[in-house]
CSV table of C-alpha atoms in Angstrom, one decimal:
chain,number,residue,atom,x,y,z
A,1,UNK,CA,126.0,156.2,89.9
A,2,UNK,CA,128.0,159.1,89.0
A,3,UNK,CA,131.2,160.2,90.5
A,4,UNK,CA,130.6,162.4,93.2
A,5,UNK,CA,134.3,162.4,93.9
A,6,UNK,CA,136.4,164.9,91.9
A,7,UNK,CA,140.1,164.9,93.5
A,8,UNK,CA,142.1,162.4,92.7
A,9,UNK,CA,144.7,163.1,95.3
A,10,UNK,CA,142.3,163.4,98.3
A,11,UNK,CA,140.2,160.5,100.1
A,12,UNK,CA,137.3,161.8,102.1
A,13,UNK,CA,137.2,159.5,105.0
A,14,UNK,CA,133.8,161.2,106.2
A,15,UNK,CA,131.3,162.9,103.6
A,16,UNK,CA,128.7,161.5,106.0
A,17,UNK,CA,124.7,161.1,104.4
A,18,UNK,CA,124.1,161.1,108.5
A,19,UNK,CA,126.9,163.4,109.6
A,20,UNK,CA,127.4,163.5,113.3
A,21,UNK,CA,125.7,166.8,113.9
A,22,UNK,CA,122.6,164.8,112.1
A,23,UNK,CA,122.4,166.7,108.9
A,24,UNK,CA,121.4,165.2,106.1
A,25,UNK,CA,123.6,164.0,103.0
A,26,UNK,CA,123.2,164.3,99.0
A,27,UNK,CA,121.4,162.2,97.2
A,28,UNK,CA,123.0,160.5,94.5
A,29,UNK,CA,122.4,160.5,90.8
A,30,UNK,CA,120.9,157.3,88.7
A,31,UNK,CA,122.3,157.0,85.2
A,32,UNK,CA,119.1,156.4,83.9
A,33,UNK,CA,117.0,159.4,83.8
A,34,UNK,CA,116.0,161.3,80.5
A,35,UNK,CA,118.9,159.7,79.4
A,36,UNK,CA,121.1,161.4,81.3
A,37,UNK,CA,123.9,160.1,83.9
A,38,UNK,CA,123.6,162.9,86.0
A,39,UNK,CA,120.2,163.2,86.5
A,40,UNK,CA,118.9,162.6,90.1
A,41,UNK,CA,116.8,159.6,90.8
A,42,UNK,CA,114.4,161.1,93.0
A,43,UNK,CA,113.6,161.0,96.9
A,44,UNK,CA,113.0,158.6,99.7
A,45,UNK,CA,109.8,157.0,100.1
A,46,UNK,CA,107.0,158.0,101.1
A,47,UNK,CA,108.4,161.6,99.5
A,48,UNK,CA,108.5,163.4,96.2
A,49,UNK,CA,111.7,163.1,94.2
A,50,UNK,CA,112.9,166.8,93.4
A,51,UNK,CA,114.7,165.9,90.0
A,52,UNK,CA,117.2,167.6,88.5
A,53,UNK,CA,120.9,167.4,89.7
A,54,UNK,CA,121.8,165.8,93.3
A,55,UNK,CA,123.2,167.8,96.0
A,56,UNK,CA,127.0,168.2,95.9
A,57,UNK,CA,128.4,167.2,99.2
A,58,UNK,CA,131.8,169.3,100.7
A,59,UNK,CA,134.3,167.3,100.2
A,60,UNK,CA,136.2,168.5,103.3
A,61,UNK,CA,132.5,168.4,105.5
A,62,UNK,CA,132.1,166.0,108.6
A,63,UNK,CA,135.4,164.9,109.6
A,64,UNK,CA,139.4,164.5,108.6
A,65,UNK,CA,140.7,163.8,104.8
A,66,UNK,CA,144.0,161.9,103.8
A,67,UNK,CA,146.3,162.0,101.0
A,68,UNK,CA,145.5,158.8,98.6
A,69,UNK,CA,149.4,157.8,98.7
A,70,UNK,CA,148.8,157.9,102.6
A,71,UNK,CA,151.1,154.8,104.1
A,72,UNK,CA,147.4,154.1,106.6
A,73,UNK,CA,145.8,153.6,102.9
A,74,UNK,CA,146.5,150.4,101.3
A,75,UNK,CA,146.6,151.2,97.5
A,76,UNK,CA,146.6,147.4,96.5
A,77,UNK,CA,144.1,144.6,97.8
A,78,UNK,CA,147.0,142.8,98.0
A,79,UNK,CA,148.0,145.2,100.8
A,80,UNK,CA,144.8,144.7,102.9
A,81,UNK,CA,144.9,141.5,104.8
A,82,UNK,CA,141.8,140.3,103.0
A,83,UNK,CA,144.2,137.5,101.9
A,84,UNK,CA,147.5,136.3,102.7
A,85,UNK,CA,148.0,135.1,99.2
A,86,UNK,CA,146.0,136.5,97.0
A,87,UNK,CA,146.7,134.1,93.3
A,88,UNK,CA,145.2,131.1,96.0
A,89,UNK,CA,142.9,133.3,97.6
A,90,UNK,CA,143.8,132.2,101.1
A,91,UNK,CA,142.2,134.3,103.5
A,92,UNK,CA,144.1,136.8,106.2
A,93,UNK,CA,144.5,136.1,109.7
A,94,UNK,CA,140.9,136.1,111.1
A,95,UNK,CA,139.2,136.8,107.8
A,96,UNK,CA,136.2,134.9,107.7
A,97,UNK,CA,133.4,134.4,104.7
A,98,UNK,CA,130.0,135.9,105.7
A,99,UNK,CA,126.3,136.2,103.8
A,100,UNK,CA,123.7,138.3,105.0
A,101,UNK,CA,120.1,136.3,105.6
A,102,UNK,CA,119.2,139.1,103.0
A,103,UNK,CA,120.5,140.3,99.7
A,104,UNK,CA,121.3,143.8,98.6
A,105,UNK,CA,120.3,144.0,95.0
A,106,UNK,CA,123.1,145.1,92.6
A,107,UNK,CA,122.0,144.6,89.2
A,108,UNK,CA,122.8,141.0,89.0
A,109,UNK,CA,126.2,141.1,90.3
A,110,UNK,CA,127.7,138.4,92.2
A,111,UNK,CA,128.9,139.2,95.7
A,112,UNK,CA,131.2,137.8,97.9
A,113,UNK,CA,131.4,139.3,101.5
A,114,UNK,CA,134.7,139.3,104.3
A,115,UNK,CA,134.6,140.4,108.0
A,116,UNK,CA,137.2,140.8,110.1
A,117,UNK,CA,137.6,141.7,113.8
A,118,UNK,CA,140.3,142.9,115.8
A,119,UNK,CA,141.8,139.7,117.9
A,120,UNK,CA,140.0,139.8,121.3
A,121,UNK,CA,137.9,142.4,120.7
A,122,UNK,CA,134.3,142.7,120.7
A,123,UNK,CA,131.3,144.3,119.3
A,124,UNK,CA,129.2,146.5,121.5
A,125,UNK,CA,125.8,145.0,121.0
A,126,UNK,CA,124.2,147.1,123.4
A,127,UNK,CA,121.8,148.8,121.0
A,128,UNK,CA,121.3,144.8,119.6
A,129,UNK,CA,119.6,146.9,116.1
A,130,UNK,CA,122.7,149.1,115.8
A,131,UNK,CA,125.5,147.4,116.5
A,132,UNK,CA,128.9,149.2,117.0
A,133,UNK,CA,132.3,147.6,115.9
A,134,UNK,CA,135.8,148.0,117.5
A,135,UNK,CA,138.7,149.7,116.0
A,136,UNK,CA,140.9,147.6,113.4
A,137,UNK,CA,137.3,146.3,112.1
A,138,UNK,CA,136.9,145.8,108.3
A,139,UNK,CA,134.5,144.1,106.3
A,140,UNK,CA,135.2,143.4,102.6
A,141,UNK,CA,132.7,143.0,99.8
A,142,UNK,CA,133.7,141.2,95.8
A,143,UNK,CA,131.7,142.1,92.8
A,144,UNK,CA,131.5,139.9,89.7
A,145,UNK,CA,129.8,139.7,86.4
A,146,UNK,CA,129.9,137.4,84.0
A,147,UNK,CA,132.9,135.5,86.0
A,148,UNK,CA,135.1,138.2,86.2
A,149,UNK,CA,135.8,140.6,89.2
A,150,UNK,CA,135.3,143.8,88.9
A,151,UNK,CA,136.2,145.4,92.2
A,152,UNK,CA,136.4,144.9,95.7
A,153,UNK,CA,135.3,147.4,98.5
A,154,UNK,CA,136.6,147.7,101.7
A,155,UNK,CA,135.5,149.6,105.0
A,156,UNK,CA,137.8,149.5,107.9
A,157,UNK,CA,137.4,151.5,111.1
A,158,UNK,CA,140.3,153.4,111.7
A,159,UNK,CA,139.2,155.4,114.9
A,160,UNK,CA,136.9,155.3,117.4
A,161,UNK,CA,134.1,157.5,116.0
A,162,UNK,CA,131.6,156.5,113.6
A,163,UNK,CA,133.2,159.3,111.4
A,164,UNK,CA,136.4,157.4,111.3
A,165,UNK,CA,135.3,154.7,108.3
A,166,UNK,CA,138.0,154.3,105.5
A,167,UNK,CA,135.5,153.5,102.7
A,168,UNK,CA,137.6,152.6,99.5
A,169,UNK,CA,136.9,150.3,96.3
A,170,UNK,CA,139.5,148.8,94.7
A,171,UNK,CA,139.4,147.8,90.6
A,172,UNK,CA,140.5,144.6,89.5
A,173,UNK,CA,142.9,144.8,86.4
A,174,UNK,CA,142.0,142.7,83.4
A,175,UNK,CA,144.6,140.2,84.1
A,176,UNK,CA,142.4,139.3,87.4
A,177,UNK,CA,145.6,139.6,89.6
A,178,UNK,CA,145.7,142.3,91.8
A,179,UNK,CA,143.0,145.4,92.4
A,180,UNK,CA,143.9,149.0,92.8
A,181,UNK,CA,142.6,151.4,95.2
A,182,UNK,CA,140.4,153.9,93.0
A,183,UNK,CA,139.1,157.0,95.6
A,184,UNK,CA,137.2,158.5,93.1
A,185,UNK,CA,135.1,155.7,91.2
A,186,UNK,CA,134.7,155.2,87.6
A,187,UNK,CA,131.7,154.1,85.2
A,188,UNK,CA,130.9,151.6,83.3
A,189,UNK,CA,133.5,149.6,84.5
A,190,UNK,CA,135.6,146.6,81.7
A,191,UNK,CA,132.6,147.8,79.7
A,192,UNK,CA,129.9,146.6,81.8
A,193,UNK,CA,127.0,148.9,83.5
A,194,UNK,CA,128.6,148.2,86.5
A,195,UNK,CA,129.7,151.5,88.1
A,196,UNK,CA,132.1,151.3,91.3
A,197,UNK,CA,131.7,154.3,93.6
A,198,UNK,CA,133.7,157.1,94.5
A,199,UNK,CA,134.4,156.9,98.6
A,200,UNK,CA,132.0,159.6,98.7
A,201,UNK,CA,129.2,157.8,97.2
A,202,UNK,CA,129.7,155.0,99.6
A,203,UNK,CA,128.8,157.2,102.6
A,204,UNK,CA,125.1,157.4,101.0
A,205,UNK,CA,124.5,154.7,101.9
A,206,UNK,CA,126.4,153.2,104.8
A,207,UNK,CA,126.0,157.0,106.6
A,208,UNK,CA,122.6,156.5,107.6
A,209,UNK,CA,123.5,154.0,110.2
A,210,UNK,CA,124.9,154.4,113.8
A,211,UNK,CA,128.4,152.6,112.6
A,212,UNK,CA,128.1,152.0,109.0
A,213,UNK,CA,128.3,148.0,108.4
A,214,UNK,CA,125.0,146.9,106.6
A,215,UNK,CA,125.3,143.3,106.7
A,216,UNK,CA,127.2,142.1,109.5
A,217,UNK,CA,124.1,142.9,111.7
A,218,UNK,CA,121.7,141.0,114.0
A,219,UNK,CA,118.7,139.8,111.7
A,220,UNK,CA,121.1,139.8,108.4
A,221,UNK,CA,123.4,137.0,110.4
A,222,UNK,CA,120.4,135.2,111.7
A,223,UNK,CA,120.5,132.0,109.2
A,224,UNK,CA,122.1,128.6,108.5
A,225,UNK,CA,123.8,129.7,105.0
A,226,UNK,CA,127.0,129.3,105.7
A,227,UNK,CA,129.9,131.4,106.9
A,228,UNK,CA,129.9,133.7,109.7
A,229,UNK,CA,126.3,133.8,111.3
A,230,UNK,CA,125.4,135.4,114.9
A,231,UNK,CA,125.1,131.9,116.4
A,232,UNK,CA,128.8,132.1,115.6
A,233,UNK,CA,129.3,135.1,117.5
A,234,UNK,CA,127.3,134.5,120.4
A,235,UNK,CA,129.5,131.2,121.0
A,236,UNK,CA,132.7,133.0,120.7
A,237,UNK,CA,132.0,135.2,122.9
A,238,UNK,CA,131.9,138.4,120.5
A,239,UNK,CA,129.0,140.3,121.7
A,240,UNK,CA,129.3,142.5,124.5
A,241,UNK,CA,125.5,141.6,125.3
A,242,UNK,CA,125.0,138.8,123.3
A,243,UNK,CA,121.1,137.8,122.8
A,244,UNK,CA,119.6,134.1,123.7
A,245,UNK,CA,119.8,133.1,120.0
A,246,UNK,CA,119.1,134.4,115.9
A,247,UNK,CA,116.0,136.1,115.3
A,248,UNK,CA,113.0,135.7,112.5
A,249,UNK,CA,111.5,137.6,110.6
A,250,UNK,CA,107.5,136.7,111.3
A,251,UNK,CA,105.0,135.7,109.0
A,252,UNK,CA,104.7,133.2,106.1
A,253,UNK,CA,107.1,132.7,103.6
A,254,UNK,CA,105.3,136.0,101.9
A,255,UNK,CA,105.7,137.7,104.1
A,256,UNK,CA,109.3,137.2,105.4
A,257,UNK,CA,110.9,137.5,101.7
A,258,UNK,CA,108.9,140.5,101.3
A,259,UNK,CA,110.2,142.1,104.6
A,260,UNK,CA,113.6,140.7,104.3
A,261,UNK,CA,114.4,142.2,101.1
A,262,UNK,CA,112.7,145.9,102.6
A,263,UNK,CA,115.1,145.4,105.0
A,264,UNK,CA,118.3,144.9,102.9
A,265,UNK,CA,117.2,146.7,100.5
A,266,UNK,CA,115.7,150.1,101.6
A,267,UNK,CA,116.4,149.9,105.8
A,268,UNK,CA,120.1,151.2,105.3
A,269,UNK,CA,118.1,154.6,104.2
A,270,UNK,CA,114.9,154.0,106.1
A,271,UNK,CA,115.7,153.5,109.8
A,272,UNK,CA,114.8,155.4,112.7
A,273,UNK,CA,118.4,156.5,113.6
A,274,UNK,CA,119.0,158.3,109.8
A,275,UNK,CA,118.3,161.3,108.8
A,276,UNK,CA,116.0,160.1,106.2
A,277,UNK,CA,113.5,159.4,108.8
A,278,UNK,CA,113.3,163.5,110.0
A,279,UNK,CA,110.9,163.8,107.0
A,280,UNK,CA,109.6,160.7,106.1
A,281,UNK,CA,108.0,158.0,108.1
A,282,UNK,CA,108.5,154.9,106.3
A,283,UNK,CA,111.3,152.0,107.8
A,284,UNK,CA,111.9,149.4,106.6
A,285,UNK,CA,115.2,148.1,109.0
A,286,UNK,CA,113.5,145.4,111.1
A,287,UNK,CA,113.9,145.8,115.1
A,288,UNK,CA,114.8,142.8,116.6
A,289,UNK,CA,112.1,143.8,119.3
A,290,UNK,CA,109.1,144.2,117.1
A,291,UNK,CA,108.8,140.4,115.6
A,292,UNK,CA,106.3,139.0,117.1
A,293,UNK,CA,104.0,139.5,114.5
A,294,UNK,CA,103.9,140.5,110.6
A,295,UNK,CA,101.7,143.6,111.8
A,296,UNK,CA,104.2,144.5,114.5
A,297,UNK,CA,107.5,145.0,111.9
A,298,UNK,CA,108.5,148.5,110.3
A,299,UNK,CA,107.9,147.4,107.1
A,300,UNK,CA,104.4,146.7,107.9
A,301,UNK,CA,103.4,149.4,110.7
A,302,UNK,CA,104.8,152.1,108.4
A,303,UNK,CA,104.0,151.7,105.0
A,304,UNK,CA,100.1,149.7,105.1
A,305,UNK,CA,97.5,152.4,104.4
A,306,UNK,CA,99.9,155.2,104.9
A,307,UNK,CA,99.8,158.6,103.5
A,308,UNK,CA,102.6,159.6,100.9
A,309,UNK,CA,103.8,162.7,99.7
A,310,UNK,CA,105.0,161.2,96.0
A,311,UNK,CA,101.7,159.3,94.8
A,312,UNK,CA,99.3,161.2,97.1
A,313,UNK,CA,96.4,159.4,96.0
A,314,UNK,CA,97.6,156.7,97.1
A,315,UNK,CA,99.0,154.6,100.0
A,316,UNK,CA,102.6,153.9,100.7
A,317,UNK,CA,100.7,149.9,100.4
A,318,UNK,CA,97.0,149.7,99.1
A,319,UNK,CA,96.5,146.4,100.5
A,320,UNK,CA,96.0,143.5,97.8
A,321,UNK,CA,96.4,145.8,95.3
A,322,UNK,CA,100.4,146.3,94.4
A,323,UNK,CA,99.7,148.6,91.0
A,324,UNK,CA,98.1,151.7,93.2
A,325,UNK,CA,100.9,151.2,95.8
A,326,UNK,CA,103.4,153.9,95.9
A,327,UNK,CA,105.8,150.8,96.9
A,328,UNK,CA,105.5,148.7,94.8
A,329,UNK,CA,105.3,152.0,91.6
A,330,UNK,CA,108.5,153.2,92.9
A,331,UNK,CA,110.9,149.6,93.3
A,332,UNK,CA,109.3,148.6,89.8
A,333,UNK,CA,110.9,151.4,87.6
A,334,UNK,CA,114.2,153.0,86.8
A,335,UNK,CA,114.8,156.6,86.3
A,336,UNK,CA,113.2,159.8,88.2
A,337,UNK,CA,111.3,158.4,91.5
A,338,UNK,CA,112.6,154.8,91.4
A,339,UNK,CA,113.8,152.9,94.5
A,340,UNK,CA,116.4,152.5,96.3
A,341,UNK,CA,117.8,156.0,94.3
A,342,UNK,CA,121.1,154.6,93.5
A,343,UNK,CA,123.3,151.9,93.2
A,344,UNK,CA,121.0,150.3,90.7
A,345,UNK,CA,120.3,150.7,87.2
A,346,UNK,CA,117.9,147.8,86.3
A,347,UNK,CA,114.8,147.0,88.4
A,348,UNK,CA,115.3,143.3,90.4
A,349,UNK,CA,113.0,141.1,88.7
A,350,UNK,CA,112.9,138.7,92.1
A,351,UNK,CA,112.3,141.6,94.2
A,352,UNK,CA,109.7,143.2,92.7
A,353,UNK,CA,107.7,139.9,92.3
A,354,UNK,CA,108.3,139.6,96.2
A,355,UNK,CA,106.7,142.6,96.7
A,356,UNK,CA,103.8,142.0,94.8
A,357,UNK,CA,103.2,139.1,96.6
A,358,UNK,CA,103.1,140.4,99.9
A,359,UNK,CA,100.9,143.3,98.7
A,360,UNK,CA,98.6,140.8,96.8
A,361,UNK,CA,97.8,138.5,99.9
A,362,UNK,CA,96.6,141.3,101.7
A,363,UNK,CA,92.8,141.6,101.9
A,364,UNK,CA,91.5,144.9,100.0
A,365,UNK,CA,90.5,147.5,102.1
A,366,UNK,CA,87.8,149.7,100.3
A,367,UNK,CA,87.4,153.6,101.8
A,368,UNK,CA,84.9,153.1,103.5
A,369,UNK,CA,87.3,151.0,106.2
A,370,UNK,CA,86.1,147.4,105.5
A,371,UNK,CA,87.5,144.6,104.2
A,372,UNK,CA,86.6,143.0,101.0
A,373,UNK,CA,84.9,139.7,101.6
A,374,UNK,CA,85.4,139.8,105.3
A,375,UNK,CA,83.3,141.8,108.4
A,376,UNK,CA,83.6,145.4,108.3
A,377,UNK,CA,86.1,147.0,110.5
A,378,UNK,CA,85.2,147.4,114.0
A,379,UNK,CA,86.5,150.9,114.9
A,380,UNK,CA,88.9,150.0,117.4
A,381,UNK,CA,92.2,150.5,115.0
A,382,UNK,CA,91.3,152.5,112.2
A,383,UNK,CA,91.1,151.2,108.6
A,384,UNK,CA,94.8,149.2,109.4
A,385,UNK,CA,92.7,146.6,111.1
A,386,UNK,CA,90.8,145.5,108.3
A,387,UNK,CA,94.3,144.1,106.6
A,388,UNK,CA,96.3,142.3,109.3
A,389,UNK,CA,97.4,139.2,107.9
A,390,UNK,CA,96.7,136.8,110.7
């Protein structure tokens, strides 16, 4: 991901990919294109990937700026509340350990993931597939390869807008001791791929959604792994409309994996409230009222025996057969078209087989609207019909 951030003396708090006037943010560049670092990685899908180089976003667009040596900007780790000791790693006051049910993909990095919320306060679960968080609520997130950290992000809400994100990454130093706020990113981090992103590259992804936090959501809290889960939540009393219980993902083991990883993996992007979704019609972040059945989730309504602008002879899924699905073409490679467009570098071995197992178990649905070794489709529902998993 290149640096999209050139000042080092200014922090964009808000260089919004979903700014609040609903305009649409850059896309960011993949270092593998051509060869080249800046090259862009292409478009959403379900769209055509221009190429070439990514917009530039104004630096000063969607909201306020602040000084990096700003006292409100913590320019050590140490300085965050993340822990009250750092060398033992003892967590803050109300820091708590969290996993999402789902996991973003990062080029084999290991992740460790921190929430906290303001004493007393609670979240506004109204919207229960866009939750909104209280100011004073930050969320942390570790990344490590090969047993040694490489940086930690942090977004904390410092107003009550969603505009009002800090988004800042902090570098680890090579004694593993203490982590330094770095506004505008750097590549290729203790000579690894790994790239850590400026605080404008952060808002491509975390600014297509209503208030920014990815993983501390309704489905990606729904699970017994440990750590802070919604079950958690409910009890304590920290939803303003708390729901009766953690939701599922429907379907067979398949089929959940398959839509699971859409939906960390692509639903940040694809999801009705972003601006992504003004020109293309594929979603893939799971509404807690559509579960009932594989057929009735985003991933599956959206994307089986749809129409695509990028492979246009074929469909966003060709069902039970992965290698003429603009899908599965576009998460399987790295450079101009890939998917998701950035923050990745290497195609997700785990991932991609996930998707070609979903696609696979599909029956095949030849032109003429029938169903390969089944009954012809009836007419009621269109070709669709002929490849509902049930």
């Amino acid at each position: 991901m290149g640096r999209l951030a050139s000042s080092s003396l200014v922090l964009a708090l808000v260089l919004s990919a979903c700014s609040d006037d609903g305009s649409e943010g850059a896309s960011a560049p993949s270092k593998d294109d051509g060869g080249s670092k800046d090259a862009a990685a292409g478009g959403s899908a379900g769209s055509g990937g221009s190429g070439g180089k990514p917009n530039q976003p104004d630096a000063g667009s969607g909201g306020a700026t602040m000084d990096s040596g700003s006292p409100d900007i913590p320019q050590k780790l140490s300085e965050t509340g993340l822990f009250a000791d750092l060398a033992t790693e003892t967590l803050g006051d109300g820091v708590r350990a969290y996993e999402p049910r789902y996991k973003l993909w990062s080029d084999g990095a290991v992740k460790r993931r921190w929430f906290r919320l303001p004493p007393g306060a609670k979240i506004d679960t109204t919207d229960m597939d866009f939750w909104k968080y209280p100011v004073g609520t930050t969320a942390w997130k570790e990344f490590a390869l090969d047993g040694k950290k490489l940086e930690t992000r942090m977004l904390r809400k410092l107003g009550p807008k969603a505009s009002d994100w800090l988004m800042l990454a902090y570098q680890w130093n090579d004694a593993q001791t203490e982590a330094t706020a770095l506004p505008d990113g750097a590549e290729n981090v203790a000579g690894t791929p790994h790239d850590i992103p400026s605080s404008a590259d952060c808002q491509q992804c975390h600014g297509n959604m209503k208030d920014r936090l990815l993983g501390v959501s309704a489905i990606q809290l729904s699970h017994q792994l440990g750590g802070m889960t919604i079950t958690d939540l409910i009890s304590e009393d920290a939803l303003s409309d708390p729901p009766p219980g953690a939701f599922t993902i429907p379907g067979p083991s398949v089929d959940e994996q398959a839509l699971g990883y859409l939906h960390a993996n692509c639903g940040h992007c694809h999801n009705g409230v972003s601006a992504v979704s003004a020109s293309v019609d594929v979603r893939f972040w799971e509404l807690t009222g559509k579960l009932s059945t594989v057929e009735d989730t985003e991933g599956y309504r959206t994307t089986v025996l749809q129409p695509n602008s990028f492979k246009q002879e074929w469909h966003v899924i060709e069902p039970g057969d992965p290698d003429h699905s603009e899908l599965f073409y576009r998460i399987s490679r790295r450079g101009g078209g890939q998917m998701p467009p950035l923050a990745t570098e290497f195609v997700d071995p785990d991932g991609m087989a996930a998707i070609r197992a979903f696609i696979e178990s599909m029956p095949r649905v030849p032109r003429d609207g029938g169903a390969e070794g089944g009954a012809p489709d009836s007419g009621s529902g269109g070709p669709a019909d002929a490849a509902t998993k049930d």
